């Protein structure tokens, strides 16, 4: 196993914990995204996802529901991916 | 066994509004305070409280703390302790203004006063016209309070242990609680936190039920830690089902939606709450509305292909009102259901929401246990908020009273602890046996090999609880439910983790959370099975009436021997006359 893979695993473990939030809606958005779609992000998008998780819960909910569009385009793109992955069938 | 130790005057476990309000009071008095939180503090579940905080400010219609007290007692189905309720309602207005000064941006009326919205169970003049008592910061009151309190704590130099999981309480040789064993989630390393006083503020246990409104972190950790330390849990049979969770998903549609004029309809388009609560209609108390919805569905008037929910109609309010007053629920519905409330009603069904029961405390937040002559506080141990049972919510909590509860009793506990620390200046020595027991609990999850999985067992537990111990209950079903929960308790011994890594091992935390939920499930079902009456949120099909002669009393469940005791309701308020039990009509 390479050191790079180990670092990647640790980062994923850290992010998985950061996906535990104070609101059910955020848990649903983030934990299912982490399970199903995180792997498909580019390395840059993974970094952006990590930055997005630093957002306070209510603002994060605004981003993910589309009520507020993040000023940073990269963050807005990742937020949109998470939003589209949710829905009645998620 | 040599473990790192940190020492503080007070250990606060949980960084929601209750824990932070207590910590702030203490830090401002120069006590040395540690707050342990398994998630970053502003990700605590208080952040999700949408509706607001009750206080009889009388900014919209006439109001009075005494009317608020009456509504809370009536709402509790007379199981609430009247001294604590008087204390809370009297303190409310002062604390709203204090929060405003601490930075909470309450919404405003045109005249500049704090906006107040009507909520279920509120009345003027002891059961008269609808009151408007709920102060709100748009639909994010909990968020505003939590962030304000966190920032005030940073300013007051409270010490935070972010992303530390509390495993078990620690004791001295005399059995007094003197801190906790905690686990640093990032490193997987244990740490002993020794404290002269310990305050539990770990929130509720909504994750007991499959469909619930709670964040996944709400696993009742403090409740289970108390049980394991030999402390009973009070009134655990009373679990609030919020009438309007999104059917099958759980997300909460705030009562504010009905406060603003939304109403419930069945498959015939009938506004059925007019039949169940002719006066208050859709704004009747939560337990009443939840049972009405469940009855509509049971009697075949549910909506959808399976007839398993009703509809919340909001479209008549218009886009402008919905976007301005209820933006959060509109977005939730659009995103998760692809339904726009401006055009279509939202499918809803009662959803597990709030743990009325909890660790028994008095109105100073001190944990109290029965002794021969009554009850006594456990020196140095406190609990506040949803994990505590003070008991201001009794058998059913009113909307807008939980944010009030955490602020009022967080502050009261802080004040009491300050006095306690004045009189008790020294740390007690930890009993090694207590550390070994807590470490054994933690290290049990290091066992390797094949076994059942945590997520599957949790899913099974939640399903059992939802199907057998929710809005309507019977003896046979509860007995079977208890048997099944006890089987899960024994199967838990065979669960093994596949992931034994140390860094951010979510699986290990989830395993300990499941242990906590199982302990709480046993307490909940046993208490529900034994209470042979219907009161508030506890509704028995086989005992449909409230029975004040035999059951106007609090349940106390002990883990050892699954024993139940009972204690009287405190019917005597602090200064006013008792509100004697009456039939509850809305």
GROMACS .gro file of C-alpha atoms in nm, chain B residues 92-513:
model
  422
  182UNK     CA    1  -3.853   3.343   2.955
  183UNK     CA    2  -3.894   3.712   2.866
  184UNK     CA    3  -3.576   3.812   3.044
  185UNK     CA    4  -3.379   3.541   2.864
  186UNK     CA    5  -3.507   3.632   2.517
  187UNK     CA    6  -3.382   3.985   2.572
  188UNK     CA    7  -3.053   3.852   2.710
  189UNK     CA    8  -3.010   3.639   2.397
  190UNK     CA    9  -3.074   3.941   2.183
  191UNK     CA   10  -2.797   4.123   2.366
  192UNK     CA   11  -2.573   3.821   2.308
  193UNK     CA   12  -2.624   3.857   1.934
  194UNK     CA   13  -2.936   3.665   1.830
  195UNK     CA   14  -3.104   3.860   1.547
  196UNK     CA   15  -3.471   3.807   1.632
  197UNK     CA   16  -3.716   3.894   1.354
  198UNK     CA   17  -3.897   4.225   1.398
  199UNK     CA   18  -4.247   4.367   1.379
  200UNK     CA   19  -4.304   4.692   1.190
  201UNK     CA   20  -4.300   4.877   1.522
  202UNK     CA   21  -3.950   4.747   1.591
  203UNK     CA   22  -4.045   4.497   1.863
  204UNK     CA   23  -3.951   4.128   1.844
  205UNK     CA   24  -4.178   3.935   1.605
  206UNK     CA   25  -4.384   3.657   1.767
  207UNK     CA   26  -4.572   3.384   1.584
  208UNK     CA   27  -4.860   3.167   1.701
  209UNK     CA   28  -4.771   2.806   1.776
  210UNK     CA   29  -4.970   2.499   1.878
  211UNK     CA   30  -5.104   2.481   2.233
  212UNK     CA   31  -5.074   2.856   2.302
  213UNK     CA   32  -5.366   3.047   2.451
  214UNK     CA   33  -5.453   3.377   2.612
  215UNK     CA   34  -5.623   3.393   2.947
  216UNK     CA   35  -5.596   3.024   3.047
  217UNK     CA   36  -5.741   2.848   2.744
  218UNK     CA   37  -5.897   3.140   2.555
  219UNK     CA   38  -5.801   3.286   2.218
  220UNK     CA   39  -5.483   3.181   2.034
  221UNK     CA   40  -5.170   3.351   2.168
  222UNK     CA   41  -4.863   3.452   1.963
  223UNK     CA   42  -4.576   3.368   2.193
  224UNK     CA   43  -4.295   3.227   1.981
  225UNK     CA   44  -4.000   3.459   1.918
  226UNK     CA   45  -3.816   3.365   1.602
  227UNK     CA   46  -3.510   3.458   1.403
  228UNK     CA   47  -3.673   3.379   1.064
  229UNK     CA   48  -3.681   2.997   1.043
  230UNK     CA   49  -3.335   2.954   1.193
  231UNK     CA   50  -3.375   3.045   1.557
  232UNK     CA   51  -3.176   2.748   1.685
  233UNK     CA   52  -2.890   2.827   1.451
  234UNK     CA   53  -2.883   3.190   1.565
  235UNK     CA   54  -2.887   3.093   1.934
  236UNK     CA   55  -2.622   2.824   1.894
  237UNK     CA   56  -2.381   3.049   1.704
  238UNK     CA   57  -2.432   3.339   1.946
  239UNK     CA   58  -2.367   3.115   2.247
  240UNK     CA   59  -2.062   2.955   2.083
  241UNK     CA   60  -1.908   3.293   2.006
  242UNK     CA   61  -1.980   3.417   2.358
  243UNK     CA   62  -1.807   3.105   2.494
  244UNK     CA   63  -1.501   3.166   2.277
  245UNK     CA   64  -1.490   3.520   2.413
  246UNK     CA   65  -1.523   3.388   2.771
  247UNK     CA   66  -1.237   3.138   2.709
  248UNK     CA   67  -1.430   2.814   2.753
  249UNK     CA   68  -1.203   2.521   2.662
  250UNK     CA   69  -1.346   2.308   2.380
  251UNK     CA   70  -1.263   1.947   2.308
  252UNK     CA   71  -1.405   1.931   1.955
  253UNK     CA   72  -1.469   1.587   1.808
  254UNK     CA   73  -1.423   1.392   2.133
  255UNK     CA   74  -1.673   1.116   2.213
  256UNK     CA   75  -1.773   1.060   2.578
  257UNK     CA   76  -1.757   0.688   2.653
  258UNK     CA   77  -1.859   0.663   3.019
  259UNK     CA   78  -1.886   0.863   3.341
  260UNK     CA   79  -1.614   0.814   3.603
  261UNK     CA   80  -1.663   0.785   3.979
  262UNK     CA   81  -1.467   0.833   4.300
  263UNK     CA   82  -1.454   0.575   4.581
  264UNK     CA   83  -1.785   0.703   4.719
  265UNK     CA   84  -1.961   0.665   4.386
  266UNK     CA   85  -1.981   1.036   4.304
  267UNK     CA   86  -1.941   1.132   3.939
  268UNK     CA   87  -1.611   1.311   3.879
  269UNK     CA   88  -1.573   1.339   3.505
  270UNK     CA   89  -1.563   1.106   3.208
  271UNK     CA   90  -1.354   0.886   2.987
  272UNK     CA   91  -1.354   1.043   2.641
  273UNK     CA   92  -1.213   0.935   2.307
  274UNK     CA   93  -1.042   1.170   2.065
  275UNK     CA   94  -1.207   1.080   1.737
  276UNK     CA   95  -0.920   1.206   1.521
  277UNK     CA   96  -0.656   0.987   1.688
  278UNK     CA   97  -0.863   0.714   1.853
  279UNK     CA   98  -0.678   0.785   2.181
  280UNK     CA   99  -0.860   0.781   2.518
  281UNK     CA  100  -0.837   1.070   2.764
  282UNK     CA  101  -0.956   1.106   3.124
  283UNK     CA  102  -1.123   1.435   3.206
  284UNK     CA  103  -1.145   1.489   3.580
  285UNK     CA  104  -1.389   1.749   3.705
  286UNK     CA  105  -1.537   1.873   4.031
  287UNK     CA  106  -1.872   1.897   3.855
  288UNK     CA  107  -2.005   1.722   3.545
  289UNK     CA  108  -2.296   1.842   3.333
  290UNK     CA  109  -2.466   1.620   3.077
  291UNK     CA  110  -2.616   1.809   2.782
  292UNK     CA  111  -2.605   1.543   2.514
  293UNK     CA  112  -2.952   1.591   2.364
  294UNK     CA  113  -3.219   1.340   2.272
  295UNK     CA  114  -3.243   0.997   2.118
  296UNK     CA  115  -3.451   1.043   1.803
  297UNK     CA  116  -3.242   0.778   1.629
  298UNK     CA  117  -3.437   0.517   1.828
  299UNK     CA  118  -3.697   0.528   1.550
  300UNK     CA  119  -3.650   0.463   1.179
  301UNK     CA  120  -3.834   0.773   1.062
  302UNK     CA  121  -3.733   1.070   1.271
  303UNK     CA  122  -3.663   1.438   1.237
  304UNK     CA  123  -3.330   1.424   1.418
  305UNK     CA  124  -2.973   1.448   1.300
  306UNK     CA  125  -2.789   1.114   1.297
  307UNK     CA  126  -2.586   1.227   1.599
  308UNK     CA  127  -2.894   1.214   1.827
  309UNK     CA  128  -2.823   0.879   1.985
  310UNK     CA  129  -2.891   0.967   2.348
  311UNK     CA  130  -2.532   0.912   2.460
  312UNK     CA  131  -2.575   1.094   2.793
  313UNK     CA  132  -2.895   0.904   2.875
  314UNK     CA  133  -2.718   0.572   2.831
  315UNK     CA  134  -2.409   0.687   3.023
  316UNK     CA  135  -2.638   0.781   3.313
  317UNK     CA  136  -2.812   0.441   3.300
  318UNK     CA  137  -2.476   0.260   3.305
  319UNK     CA  138  -2.369   0.472   3.604
  320UNK     CA  139  -2.672   0.345   3.798
  321UNK     CA  140  -2.885   0.657   3.753
  322UNK     CA  141  -3.250   0.600   3.654
  323UNK     CA  142  -3.420   0.758   3.354
  324UNK     CA  143  -3.751   0.937   3.407
  325UNK     CA  144  -4.065   0.917   3.190
  326UNK     CA  145  -3.895   0.749   2.894
  327UNK     CA  146  -4.230   0.625   2.763
  328UNK     CA  147  -4.308   0.979   2.652
  329UNK     CA  148  -4.158   1.032   2.309
  330UNK     CA  149  -4.296   1.312   2.097
  331UNK     CA  150  -4.397   1.240   1.741
  332UNK     CA  151  -4.404   1.560   1.544
  333UNK     CA  152  -4.725   1.564   1.342
  334UNK     CA  153  -4.569   1.688   1.022
  335UNK     CA  154  -4.256   1.501   0.921
  336UNK     CA  155  -4.216   1.438   0.548
  337UNK     CA  156  -4.376   1.096   0.501
  338UNK     CA  157  -4.120   0.816   0.489
  339UNK     CA  158  -3.821   1.051   0.506
  340UNK     CA  159  -3.859   1.226   0.841
  341UNK     CA  160  -3.757   1.582   0.758
  342UNK     CA  161  -3.949   1.825   0.975
  343UNK     CA  162  -4.206   2.065   0.840
  344UNK     CA  163  -4.220   2.320   1.120
  345UNK     CA  164  -4.538   2.388   1.314
  346UNK     CA  165  -4.480   2.745   1.195
  347UNK     CA  166  -4.623   2.626   0.861
  348UNK     CA  167  -4.958   2.573   1.034
  349UNK     CA  168  -4.901   2.886   1.244
  350UNK     CA  169  -4.884   3.083   0.919
  351UNK     CA  170  -5.212   2.932   0.798
  352UNK     CA  171  -5.128   2.592   0.647
  353UNK     CA  172  -5.366   2.304   0.725
  354UNK     CA  173  -5.394   1.927   0.697
  355UNK     CA  174  -5.625   1.742   0.458
  356UNK     CA  175  -5.711   1.375   0.408
  357UNK     CA  176  -5.768   1.189   0.081
  358UNK     CA  177  -6.116   1.343   0.050
  359UNK     CA  178  -5.966   1.691   0.076
  360UNK     CA  179  -6.132   1.731   0.416
  361UNK     CA  180  -5.972   1.960   0.674
  362UNK     CA  181  -6.003   1.683   0.932
  363UNK     CA  182  -5.853   1.863   1.234
  364UNK     CA  183  -6.186   2.050   1.260
  365UNK     CA  184  -6.337   1.721   1.381
  366UNK     CA  185  -6.067   1.641   1.639
  367UNK     CA  186  -5.999   1.989   1.777
  368UNK     CA  187  -6.288   2.219   1.682
  369UNK     CA  188  -6.137   2.519   1.856
  370UNK     CA  189  -5.761   2.502   1.790
  371UNK     CA  190  -5.789   2.290   1.472
  372UNK     CA  191  -5.447   2.242   1.311
  373UNK     CA  192  -5.278   2.425   1.597
  374UNK     CA  193  -5.387   2.179   1.866
  375UNK     CA  194  -5.111   2.027   2.078
  376UNK     CA  195  -4.862   1.804   1.893
  377UNK     CA  196  -4.974   1.474   2.044
  378UNK     CA  197  -5.336   1.552   1.953
  379UNK     CA  198  -5.251   1.636   1.590
  380UNK     CA  199  -5.023   1.330   1.558
  381UNK     CA  200  -5.294   1.094   1.681
  382UNK     CA  201  -5.551   1.258   1.455
  383UNK     CA  202  -5.330   1.200   1.150
  384UNK     CA  203  -5.258   0.841   1.253
  385UNK     CA  204  -5.631   0.784   1.305
  386UNK     CA  205  -5.717   0.920   0.959
  387UNK     CA  206  -5.467   0.677   0.807
  388UNK     CA  207  -5.582   0.382   1.022
  389UNK     CA  208  -5.943   0.445   0.922
  390UNK     CA  209  -5.864   0.446   0.551
  391UNK     CA  210  -5.862   0.818   0.477
  392UNK     CA  211  -5.488   0.841   0.414
  393UNK     CA  212  -5.344   0.975   0.088
  394UNK     CA  213  -5.112   0.822  -0.170
  395UNK     CA  214  -5.115   0.477  -0.331
  396UNK     CA  215  -5.068   0.310   0.008
  397UNK     CA  216  -5.295   0.549   0.197
  398UNK     CA  217  -5.016   0.594   0.447
  399UNK     CA  218  -4.997   0.971   0.496
  400UNK     CA  219  -5.200   1.293   0.486
  401UNK     CA  220  -5.128   1.622   0.309
  402UNK     CA  221  -5.020   1.959   0.442
  403UNK     CA  222  -5.176   2.228   0.225
  404UNK     CA  223  -4.986   2.555   0.193
  405UNK     CA  224  -5.050   2.674  -0.164
  406UNK     CA  225  -5.337   2.906  -0.058
  407UNK     CA  226  -5.083   3.117   0.136
  408UNK     CA  227  -4.924   3.231  -0.189
  409UNK     CA  228  -4.566   3.234  -0.310
  410UNK     CA  229  -4.476   3.561  -0.142
  411UNK     CA  230  -4.576   3.450   0.210
  412UNK     CA  231  -4.420   3.106   0.165
  413UNK     CA  232  -4.090   3.242   0.039
  414UNK     CA  233  -4.073   3.507   0.308
  415UNK     CA  234  -4.197   3.321   0.614
  416UNK     CA  235  -4.124   2.955   0.534
  417UNK     CA  236  -3.834   2.948   0.291
  418UNK     CA  237  -3.661   2.649   0.453
  419UNK     CA  238  -3.947   2.405   0.423
  420UNK     CA  239  -4.017   2.515   0.066
  421UNK     CA  240  -3.659   2.431  -0.031
  422UNK     CA  241  -3.664   2.102   0.160
  423UNK     CA  242  -3.977   1.997  -0.021
  424UNK     CA  243  -3.854   2.107  -0.362
  425UNK     CA  244  -3.516   1.938  -0.320
  426UNK     CA  245  -3.601   1.609  -0.155
  427UNK     CA  246  -3.952   1.550  -0.292
  428UNK     CA  247  -3.948   1.758  -0.611
  429UNK     CA  248  -4.274   1.907  -0.482
  430UNK     CA  249  -4.326   2.284  -0.478
  431UNK     CA  250  -4.552   2.379  -0.183
  432UNK     CA  251  -4.659   2.687  -0.378
  433UNK     CA  252  -4.846   2.452  -0.611
  434UNK     CA  253  -4.894   2.117  -0.437
  435UNK     CA  254  -4.949   1.994  -0.080
  436UNK     CA  255  -4.668   1.813   0.105
  437UNK     CA  256  -4.714   1.446   0.214
  438UNK     CA  257  -4.669   1.426   0.591
  439UNK     CA  258  -4.693   1.171   0.873
  440UNK     CA  259  -4.604   1.182   1.246
  441UNK     CA  260  -4.231   1.140   1.289
  442UNK     CA  261  -4.020   1.077   1.600
  443UNK     CA  262  -3.903   1.415   1.719
  444UNK     CA  263  -3.832   1.476   2.086
  445UNK     CA  264  -3.740   1.279   2.399
  446UNK     CA  265  -3.958   1.419   2.679
  447UNK     CA  266  -3.809   1.179   2.932
  448UNK     CA  267  -3.450   1.179   3.049
  449UNK     CA  268  -3.214   1.212   3.340
  450UNK     CA  269  -3.418   1.325   3.642
  451UNK     CA  270  -3.324   1.675   3.762
  452UNK     CA  271  -3.459   1.952   3.980
  453UNK     CA  272  -3.502   2.309   3.857
  454UNK     CA  273  -3.137   2.384   3.932
  455UNK     CA  274  -3.029   2.117   3.685
  456UNK     CA  275  -2.904   1.889   3.965
  457UNK     CA  276  -2.953   1.520   3.893
  458UNK     CA  277  -3.185   1.382   4.160
  459UNK     CA  278  -3.248   1.023   4.270
  460UNK     CA  279  -3.506   0.875   4.507
  461UNK     CA  280  -3.417   0.818   4.871
  462UNK     CA  281  -3.643   0.687   5.147
  463UNK     CA  282  -3.803   1.021   5.223
  464UNK     CA  283  -3.825   1.169   4.876
  465UNK     CA  284  -3.536   1.255   4.649
  466UNK     CA  285  -3.186   1.393   4.683
  467UNK     CA  286  -2.941   1.553   4.442
  468UNK     CA  287  -2.627   1.365   4.342
  469UNK     CA  288  -2.353   1.610   4.446
  470UNK     CA  289  -2.171   1.758   4.148
  471UNK     CA  290  -2.379   1.598   3.872
  472UNK     CA  291  -2.606   1.802   3.648
  473UNK     CA  292  -2.811   1.754   3.331
  474UNK     CA  293  -2.992   2.003   3.109
  475UNK     CA  294  -3.186   2.012   2.785
  476UNK     CA  295  -3.336   1.722   2.596
  477UNK     CA  296  -3.129   1.462   2.784
  478UNK     CA  297  -3.273   1.588   3.112
  479UNK     CA  298  -3.621   1.550   3.258
  480UNK     CA  299  -3.673   1.849   3.482
  481UNK     CA  300  -3.976   1.797   3.404
  482UNK     CA  301  -4.121   2.092   3.215
  483UNK     CA  302  -4.260   1.897   2.919
  484UNK     CA  303  -4.425   1.614   3.110
  485UNK     CA  304  -4.609   1.384   2.872
  486UNK     CA  305  -4.599   1.622   2.574
  487UNK     CA  306  -4.381   1.920   2.487
  488UNK     CA  307  -4.522   2.237   2.334
  489UNK     CA  308  -4.352   2.380   2.027
  490UNK     CA  309  -4.120   2.667   2.117
  491UNK     CA  310  -4.056   2.533   2.469
  492UNK     CA  311  -3.741   2.334   2.393
  493UNK     CA  312  -3.516   2.629   2.302
  494UNK     CA  313  -3.659   2.797   2.610
  495UNK     CA  314  -3.584   2.490   2.824
  496UNK     CA  315  -3.217   2.473   2.723
  497UNK     CA  316  -3.152   2.842   2.781
  498UNK     CA  317  -3.340   2.864   3.112
  499UNK     CA  318  -3.200   2.549   3.270
  500UNK     CA  319  -2.855   2.581   3.112
  501UNK     CA  320  -2.826   2.914   3.291
  502UNK     CA  321  -2.981   2.781   3.614
  503UNK     CA  322  -2.740   2.486   3.621
  504UNK     CA  323  -2.447   2.719   3.555
  505UNK     CA  324  -2.549   2.935   3.850
  506UNK     CA  325  -2.592   2.637   4.080
  507UNK     CA  326  -2.254   2.496   3.978
  508UNK     CA  327  -2.086   2.828   4.060
  509UNK     CA  328  -2.218   2.801   4.417
  510UNK     CA  329  -2.123   2.434   4.436
  511UNK     CA  330  -1.766   2.509   4.325
  512UNK     CA  331  -1.738   2.776   4.594
  513UNK     CA  332  -1.814   2.517   4.860
  514UNK     CA  333  -1.624   2.228   4.699
  515UNK     CA  334  -1.278   2.345   4.600
  516UNK     CA  335  -1.088   2.020   4.556
  517UNK     CA  336  -1.089   1.733   4.309
  518UNK     CA  337  -1.176   1.386   4.439
  519UNK     CA  338  -0.946   1.097   4.346
  520UNK     CA  339  -1.075   0.877   4.063
  521UNK     CA  340  -1.156   0.520   4.157
  522UNK     CA  341  -0.934   0.298   3.940
  523UNK     CA  342  -1.209   0.040   3.910
  524UNK     CA  343  -1.430   0.299   3.744
  525UNK     CA  344  -1.158   0.374   3.485
  526UNK     CA  345  -1.103   0.004   3.418
  527UNK     CA  346  -1.474  -0.050   3.363
  528UNK     CA  347  -1.498   0.240   3.119
  529UNK     CA  348  -1.184   0.123   2.934
  530UNK     CA  349  -1.324  -0.231   2.910
  531UNK     CA  350  -1.634  -0.082   2.752
  532UNK     CA  351  -1.419   0.098   2.496
  533UNK     CA  352  -1.180  -0.190   2.428
  534UNK     CA  353  -1.464  -0.435   2.374
  535UNK     CA  354  -1.474  -0.293   2.020
  536UNK     CA  355  -1.115  -0.404   1.955
  537UNK     CA  356  -1.230  -0.769   1.937
  538UNK     CA  357  -1.174  -0.915   1.593
  539UNK     CA  358  -1.347  -1.191   1.400
  540UNK     CA  359  -1.680  -1.249   1.231
  541UNK     CA  360  -2.004  -1.121   1.369
  542UNK     CA  361  -2.312  -0.914   1.300
  543UNK     CA  362  -2.279  -0.563   1.160
  544UNK     CA  363  -2.365  -0.239   1.339
  545UNK     CA  364  -2.569  -0.077   1.057
  546UNK     CA  365  -2.787  -0.385   1.012
  547UNK     CA  366  -2.858  -0.422   1.384
  548UNK     CA  367  -2.931  -0.050   1.415
  549UNK     CA  368  -3.172  -0.069   1.123
  550UNK     CA  369  -3.347  -0.362   1.288
  551UNK     CA  370  -3.374  -0.181   1.622
  552UNK     CA  371  -3.516   0.133   1.460
  553UNK     CA  372  -3.771  -0.067   1.264
  554UNK     CA  373  -3.885  -0.261   1.571
  555UNK     CA  374  -3.927   0.062   1.768
  556UNK     CA  375  -4.115   0.237   1.488
  557UNK     CA  376  -4.355  -0.049   1.425
  558UNK     CA  377  -4.430  -0.133   1.787
  559UNK     CA  378  -4.367   0.165   2.012
  560UNK     CA  379  -4.484   0.476   1.827
  561UNK     CA  380  -4.806   0.681   1.817
  562UNK     CA  381  -5.044   0.398   1.923
  563UNK     CA  382  -4.939   0.124   2.167
  564UNK     CA  383  -5.087  -0.196   2.318
  565UNK     CA  384  -4.979  -0.446   2.583
  566UNK     CA  385  -4.924  -0.739   2.343
  567UNK     CA  386  -4.732  -0.540   2.088
  568UNK     CA  387  -4.516  -0.371   2.351
  569UNK     CA  388  -4.437  -0.705   2.518
  570UNK     CA  389  -4.328  -0.850   2.184
  571UNK     CA  390  -4.132  -0.530   2.118
  572UNK     CA  391  -3.950  -0.568   2.449
  573UNK     CA  392  -3.864  -0.930   2.369
  574UNK     CA  393  -3.721  -0.825   2.034
  575UNK     CA  394  -3.524  -0.536   2.181
  576UNK     CA  395  -3.378  -0.769   2.446
  577UNK     CA  396  -3.275  -1.010   2.171
  578UNK     CA  397  -3.095  -0.725   2.000
  579UNK     CA  398  -2.930  -0.642   2.332
  580UNK     CA  399  -2.790  -0.994   2.354
  581UNK     CA  400  -2.697  -1.007   1.985
  582UNK     CA  401  -2.499  -0.688   2.038
  583UNK     CA  402  -2.239  -0.904   2.217
  584UNK     CA  403  -2.171  -1.079   1.885
  585UNK     CA  404  -2.116  -0.767   1.681
  586UNK     CA  405  -1.761  -0.720   1.553
  587UNK     CA  406  -1.606  -0.429   1.371
  588UNK     CA  407  -1.425  -0.486   1.045
  589UNK     CA  408  -1.242  -0.156   1.064
  590UNK     CA  409  -1.000  -0.134   1.359
  591UNK     CA  410  -0.814   0.174   1.240
  592UNK     CA  411  -0.763   0.458   1.485
  593UNK     CA  412  -0.797   0.776   1.281
  594UNK     CA  413  -1.154   0.902   1.248
  595UNK     CA  414  -1.295   0.553   1.286
  596UNK     CA  415  -1.662   0.637   1.238
  597UNK     CA  416  -1.756   0.267   1.261
  598UNK     CA  417  -1.630   0.244   1.620
  599UNK     CA  418  -1.826   0.552   1.728
  600UNK     CA  419  -2.138   0.420   1.556
  601UNK     CA  420  -2.099   0.092   1.745
  602UNK     CA  421  -2.092   0.272   2.079
  603UNK     CA  422  -2.386   0.487   1.971
   0.00000   0.00000   0.00000
